PDB file of C-alpha atoms in Angstrom:
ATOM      1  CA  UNK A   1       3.019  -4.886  26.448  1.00 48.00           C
ATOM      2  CA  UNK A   2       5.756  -2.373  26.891  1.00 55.00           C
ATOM      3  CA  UNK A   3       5.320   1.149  24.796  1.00 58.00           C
ATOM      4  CA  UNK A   4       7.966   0.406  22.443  1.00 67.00           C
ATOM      5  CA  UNK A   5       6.183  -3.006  21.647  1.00 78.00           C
ATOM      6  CA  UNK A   6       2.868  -1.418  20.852  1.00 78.00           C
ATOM      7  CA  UNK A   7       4.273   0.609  18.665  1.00 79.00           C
ATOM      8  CA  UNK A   8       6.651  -2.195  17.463  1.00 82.00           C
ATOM      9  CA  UNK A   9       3.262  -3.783  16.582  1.00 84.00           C
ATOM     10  CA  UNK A  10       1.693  -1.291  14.630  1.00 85.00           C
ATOM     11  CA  UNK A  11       4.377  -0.323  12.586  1.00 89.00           C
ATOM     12  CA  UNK A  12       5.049  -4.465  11.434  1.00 90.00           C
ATOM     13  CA  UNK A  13       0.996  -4.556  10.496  1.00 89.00           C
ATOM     14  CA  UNK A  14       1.808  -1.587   8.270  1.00 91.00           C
ATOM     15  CA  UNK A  15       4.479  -2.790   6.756  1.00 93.00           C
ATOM     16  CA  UNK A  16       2.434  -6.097   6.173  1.00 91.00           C
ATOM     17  CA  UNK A  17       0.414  -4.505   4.418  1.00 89.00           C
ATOM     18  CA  UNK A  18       2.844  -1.829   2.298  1.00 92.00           C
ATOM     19  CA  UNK A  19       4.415  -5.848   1.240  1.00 90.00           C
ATOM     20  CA  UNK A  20       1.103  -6.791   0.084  1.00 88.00           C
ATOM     21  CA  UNK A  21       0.462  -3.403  -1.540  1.00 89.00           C
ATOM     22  CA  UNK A  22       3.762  -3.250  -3.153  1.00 91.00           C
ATOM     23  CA  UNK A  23       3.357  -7.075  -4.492  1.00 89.00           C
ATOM     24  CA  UNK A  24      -0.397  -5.903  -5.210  1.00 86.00           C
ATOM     25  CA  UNK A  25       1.089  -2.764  -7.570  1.00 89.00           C
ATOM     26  CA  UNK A  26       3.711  -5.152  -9.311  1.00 90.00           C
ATOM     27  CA  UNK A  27       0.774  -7.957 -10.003  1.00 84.00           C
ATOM     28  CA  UNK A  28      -1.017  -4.735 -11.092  1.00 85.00           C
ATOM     29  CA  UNK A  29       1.488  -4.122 -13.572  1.00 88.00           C
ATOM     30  CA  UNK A  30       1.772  -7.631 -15.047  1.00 86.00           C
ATOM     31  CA  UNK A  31      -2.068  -7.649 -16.222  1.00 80.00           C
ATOM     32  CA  UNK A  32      -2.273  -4.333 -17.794  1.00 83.00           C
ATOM     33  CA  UNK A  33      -1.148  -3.811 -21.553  1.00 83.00           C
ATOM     34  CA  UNK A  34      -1.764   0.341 -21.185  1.00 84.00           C
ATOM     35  CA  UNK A  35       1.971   1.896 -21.187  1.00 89.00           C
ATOM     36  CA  UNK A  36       0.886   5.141 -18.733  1.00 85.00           C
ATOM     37  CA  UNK A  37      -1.035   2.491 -16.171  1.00 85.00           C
ATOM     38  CA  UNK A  38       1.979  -0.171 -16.449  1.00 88.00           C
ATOM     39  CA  UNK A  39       4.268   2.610 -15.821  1.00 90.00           C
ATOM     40  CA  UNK A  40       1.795   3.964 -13.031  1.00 88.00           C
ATOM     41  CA  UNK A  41       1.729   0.644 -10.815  1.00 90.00           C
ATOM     42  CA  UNK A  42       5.056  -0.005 -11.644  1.00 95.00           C
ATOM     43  CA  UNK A  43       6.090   2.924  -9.772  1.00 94.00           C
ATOM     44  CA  UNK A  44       2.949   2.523  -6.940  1.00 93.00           C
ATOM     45  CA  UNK A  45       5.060  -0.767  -6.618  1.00 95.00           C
ATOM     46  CA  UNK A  46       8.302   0.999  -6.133  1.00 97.00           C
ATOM     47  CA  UNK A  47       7.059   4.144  -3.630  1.00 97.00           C
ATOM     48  CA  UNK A  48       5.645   0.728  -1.430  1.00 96.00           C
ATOM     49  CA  UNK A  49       9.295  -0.504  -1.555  1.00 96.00           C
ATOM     50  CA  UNK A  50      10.202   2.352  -0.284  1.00 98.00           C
ATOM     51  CA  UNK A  51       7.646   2.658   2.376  1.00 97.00           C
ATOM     52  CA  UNK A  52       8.773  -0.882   3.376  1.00 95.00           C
ATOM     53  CA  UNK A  53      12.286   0.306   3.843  1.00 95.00           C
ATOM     54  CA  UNK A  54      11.383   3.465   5.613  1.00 96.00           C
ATOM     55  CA  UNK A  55       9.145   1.745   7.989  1.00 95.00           C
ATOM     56  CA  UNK A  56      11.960  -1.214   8.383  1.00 93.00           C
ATOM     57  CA  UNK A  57      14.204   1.740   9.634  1.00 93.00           C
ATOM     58  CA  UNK A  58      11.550   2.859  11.956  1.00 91.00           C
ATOM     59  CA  UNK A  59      10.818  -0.160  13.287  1.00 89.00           C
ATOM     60  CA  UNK A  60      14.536  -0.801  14.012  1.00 88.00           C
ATOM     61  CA  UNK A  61      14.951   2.316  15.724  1.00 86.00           C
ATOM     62  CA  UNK A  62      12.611   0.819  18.472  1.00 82.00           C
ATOM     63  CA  UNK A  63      14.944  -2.302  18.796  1.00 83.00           C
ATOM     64  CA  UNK A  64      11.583  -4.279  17.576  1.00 81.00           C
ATOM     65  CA  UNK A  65      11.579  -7.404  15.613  1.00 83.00           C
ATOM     66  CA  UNK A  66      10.686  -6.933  11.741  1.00 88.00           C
ATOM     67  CA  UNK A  67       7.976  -9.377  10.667  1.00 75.00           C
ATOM     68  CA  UNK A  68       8.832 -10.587   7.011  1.00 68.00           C
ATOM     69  CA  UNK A  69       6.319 -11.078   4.308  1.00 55.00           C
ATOM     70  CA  UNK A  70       2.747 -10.456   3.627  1.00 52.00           C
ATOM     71  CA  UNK A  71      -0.935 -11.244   4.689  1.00 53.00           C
ATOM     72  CA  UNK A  72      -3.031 -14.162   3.926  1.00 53.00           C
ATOM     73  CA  UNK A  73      -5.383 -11.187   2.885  1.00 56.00           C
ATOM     74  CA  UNK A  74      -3.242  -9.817   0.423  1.00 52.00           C
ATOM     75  CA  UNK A  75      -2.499 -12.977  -1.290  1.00 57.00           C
ATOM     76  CA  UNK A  76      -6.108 -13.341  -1.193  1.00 58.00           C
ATOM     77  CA  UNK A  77      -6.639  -9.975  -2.992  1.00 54.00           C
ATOM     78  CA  UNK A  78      -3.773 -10.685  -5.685  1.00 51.00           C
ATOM     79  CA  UNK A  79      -5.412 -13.932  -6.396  1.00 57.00           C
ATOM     80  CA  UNK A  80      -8.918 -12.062  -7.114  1.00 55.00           C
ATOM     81  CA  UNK A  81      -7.198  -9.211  -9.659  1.00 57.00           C
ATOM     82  CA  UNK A  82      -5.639 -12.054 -11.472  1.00 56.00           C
ATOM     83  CA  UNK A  83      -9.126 -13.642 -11.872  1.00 53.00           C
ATOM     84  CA  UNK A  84     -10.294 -10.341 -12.582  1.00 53.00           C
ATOM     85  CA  UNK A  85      -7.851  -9.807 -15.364  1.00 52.00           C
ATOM     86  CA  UNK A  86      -8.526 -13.067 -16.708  1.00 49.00           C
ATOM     87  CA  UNK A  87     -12.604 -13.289 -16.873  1.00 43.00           C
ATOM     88  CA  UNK A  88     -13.347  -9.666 -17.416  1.00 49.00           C
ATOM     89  CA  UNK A  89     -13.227  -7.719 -21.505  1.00 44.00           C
ATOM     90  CA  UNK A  90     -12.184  -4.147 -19.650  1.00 50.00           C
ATOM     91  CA  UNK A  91      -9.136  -5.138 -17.572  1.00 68.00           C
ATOM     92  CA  UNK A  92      -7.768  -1.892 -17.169  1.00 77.00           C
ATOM     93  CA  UNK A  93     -10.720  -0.491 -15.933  1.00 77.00           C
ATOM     94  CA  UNK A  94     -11.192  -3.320 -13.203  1.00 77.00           C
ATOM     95  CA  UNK A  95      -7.355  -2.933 -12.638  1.00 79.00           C
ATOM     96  CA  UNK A  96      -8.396   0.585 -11.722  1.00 82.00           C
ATOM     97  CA  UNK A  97     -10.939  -0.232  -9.702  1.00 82.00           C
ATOM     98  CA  UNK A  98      -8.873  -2.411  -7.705  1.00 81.00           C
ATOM     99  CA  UNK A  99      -6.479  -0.202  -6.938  1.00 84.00           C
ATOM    100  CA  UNK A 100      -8.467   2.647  -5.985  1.00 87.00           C
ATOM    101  CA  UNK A 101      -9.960   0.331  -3.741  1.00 87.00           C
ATOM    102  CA  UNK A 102      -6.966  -0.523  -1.905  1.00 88.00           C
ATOM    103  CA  UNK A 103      -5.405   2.592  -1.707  1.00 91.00           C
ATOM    104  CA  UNK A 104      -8.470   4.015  -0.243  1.00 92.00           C
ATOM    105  CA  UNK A 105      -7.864   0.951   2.405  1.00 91.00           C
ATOM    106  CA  UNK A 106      -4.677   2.158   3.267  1.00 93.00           C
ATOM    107  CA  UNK A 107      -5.259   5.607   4.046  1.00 95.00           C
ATOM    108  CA  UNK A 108      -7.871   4.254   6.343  1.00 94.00           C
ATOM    109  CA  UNK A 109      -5.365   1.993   8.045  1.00 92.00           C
ATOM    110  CA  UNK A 110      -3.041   4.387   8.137  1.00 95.00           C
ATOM    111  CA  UNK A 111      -5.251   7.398  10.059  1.00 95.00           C
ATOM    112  CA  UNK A 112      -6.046   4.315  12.051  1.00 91.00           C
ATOM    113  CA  UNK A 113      -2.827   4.166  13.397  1.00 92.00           C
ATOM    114  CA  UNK A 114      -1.956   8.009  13.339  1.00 93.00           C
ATOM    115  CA  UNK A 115      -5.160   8.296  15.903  1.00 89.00           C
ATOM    116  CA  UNK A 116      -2.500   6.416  18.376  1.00 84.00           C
ATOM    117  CA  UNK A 117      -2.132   8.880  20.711  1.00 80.00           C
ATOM    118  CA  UNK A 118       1.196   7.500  21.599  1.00 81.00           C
ATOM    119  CA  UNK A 119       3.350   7.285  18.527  1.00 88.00           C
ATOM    120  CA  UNK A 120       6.643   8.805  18.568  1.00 88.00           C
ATOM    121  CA  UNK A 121       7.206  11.766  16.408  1.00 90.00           C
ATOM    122  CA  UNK A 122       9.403  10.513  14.175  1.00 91.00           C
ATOM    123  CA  UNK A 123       7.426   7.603  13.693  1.00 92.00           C
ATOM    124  CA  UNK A 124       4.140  10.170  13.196  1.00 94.00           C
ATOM    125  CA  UNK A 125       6.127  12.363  10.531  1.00 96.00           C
ATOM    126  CA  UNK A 126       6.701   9.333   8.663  1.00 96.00           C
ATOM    127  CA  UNK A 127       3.367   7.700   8.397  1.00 97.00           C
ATOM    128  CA  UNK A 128       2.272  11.259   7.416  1.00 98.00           C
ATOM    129  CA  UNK A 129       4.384  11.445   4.935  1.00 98.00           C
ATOM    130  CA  UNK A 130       3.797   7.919   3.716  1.00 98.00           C
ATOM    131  CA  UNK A 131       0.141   8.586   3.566  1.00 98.00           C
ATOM    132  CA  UNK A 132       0.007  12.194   1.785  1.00 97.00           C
ATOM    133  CA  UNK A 133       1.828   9.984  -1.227  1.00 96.00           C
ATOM    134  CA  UNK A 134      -0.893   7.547  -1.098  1.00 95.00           C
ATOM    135  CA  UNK A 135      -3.934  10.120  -1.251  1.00 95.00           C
ATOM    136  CA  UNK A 136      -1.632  11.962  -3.945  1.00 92.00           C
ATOM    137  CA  UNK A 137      -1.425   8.770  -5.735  1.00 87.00           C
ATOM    138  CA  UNK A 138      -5.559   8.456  -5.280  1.00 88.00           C
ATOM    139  CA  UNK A 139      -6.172  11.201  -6.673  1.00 85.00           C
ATOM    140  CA  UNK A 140      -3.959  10.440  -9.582  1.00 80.00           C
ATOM    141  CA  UNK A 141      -5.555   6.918 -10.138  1.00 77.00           C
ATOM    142  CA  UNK A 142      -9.017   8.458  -9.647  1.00 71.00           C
ATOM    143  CA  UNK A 143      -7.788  10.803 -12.544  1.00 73.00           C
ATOM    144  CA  UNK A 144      -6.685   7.994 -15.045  1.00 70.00           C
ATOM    145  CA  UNK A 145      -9.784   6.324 -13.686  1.00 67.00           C
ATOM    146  CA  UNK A 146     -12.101   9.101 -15.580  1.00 68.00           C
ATOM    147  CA  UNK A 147     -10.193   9.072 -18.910  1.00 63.00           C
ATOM    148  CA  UNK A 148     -11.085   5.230 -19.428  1.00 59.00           C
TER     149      UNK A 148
END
């Protein structure tokens, strides 16, 4: 596997899972009757779509193939907030729980693939970037977290 491939390869697993994040956000959004949290995952939802762009543009610049859609994982984790939503009297908080669960996952995967020693710098600045929003947006959740 060339350089360009590897990196290719880590950027598409990314933006896997920014799809599933994004799609996780909007589902998010959908089960929650709370204005300030609908309006919160609703734009969660919106900075993925944006990730997913951003990375798209990245992952062009490397003349790499763009993988389209999302994980088995992450329709596996949509699946389990709707059940959530359905069977459980505090929604919002288990909502909250969720999320704070996955966003915690993606920093993770994200410092996973910043500890690639061979990343471009552009494509370094970006993930950066992309994951100083997400802890932002942790702390934020954790935040609306202790009010309910």
């Amino acid at each position: 596997m060339t350089y360009t491939q590897e990196v290719g390869k880590k950027l598409n697993a990314l933006l896997e899972k920014t799809y599933d994040s994004e799609k996780g956000f909007t589902k998010a959004s959908e089960n929650i009757d709370n204005k300030m949290l609908k309006s919160y995952f609703k734009s969660k939802s919106q900075e993925r779509n944006t990730f997913g762009h951003e990375l798209k543009k990245e992952i062009r610049s490397y003349n790499q193939e763009i993988d389209k859609g999302g994980s088995v994982a992450g329709t596996a984790h949509r699946a389990w907030m709707d059940i959530k939503a359905f069977l459980s009297l505090e929604d919002e908080e288990s909502m909250l729980e969720e999320a704070i669960r996955g966003e915690k996952t993606a920093v993770k995967e994200y410092d996973d693939v910043l500890t690639e020693t061979s990343l471009p710098s552009s494509t370094k600045s970006l993930l950066e970037s992309q994951k100083n929003k997400i802890e932002n947006g942790l702390n934020n959740i954790k935040t609306l977290e202790d009010i309910y």
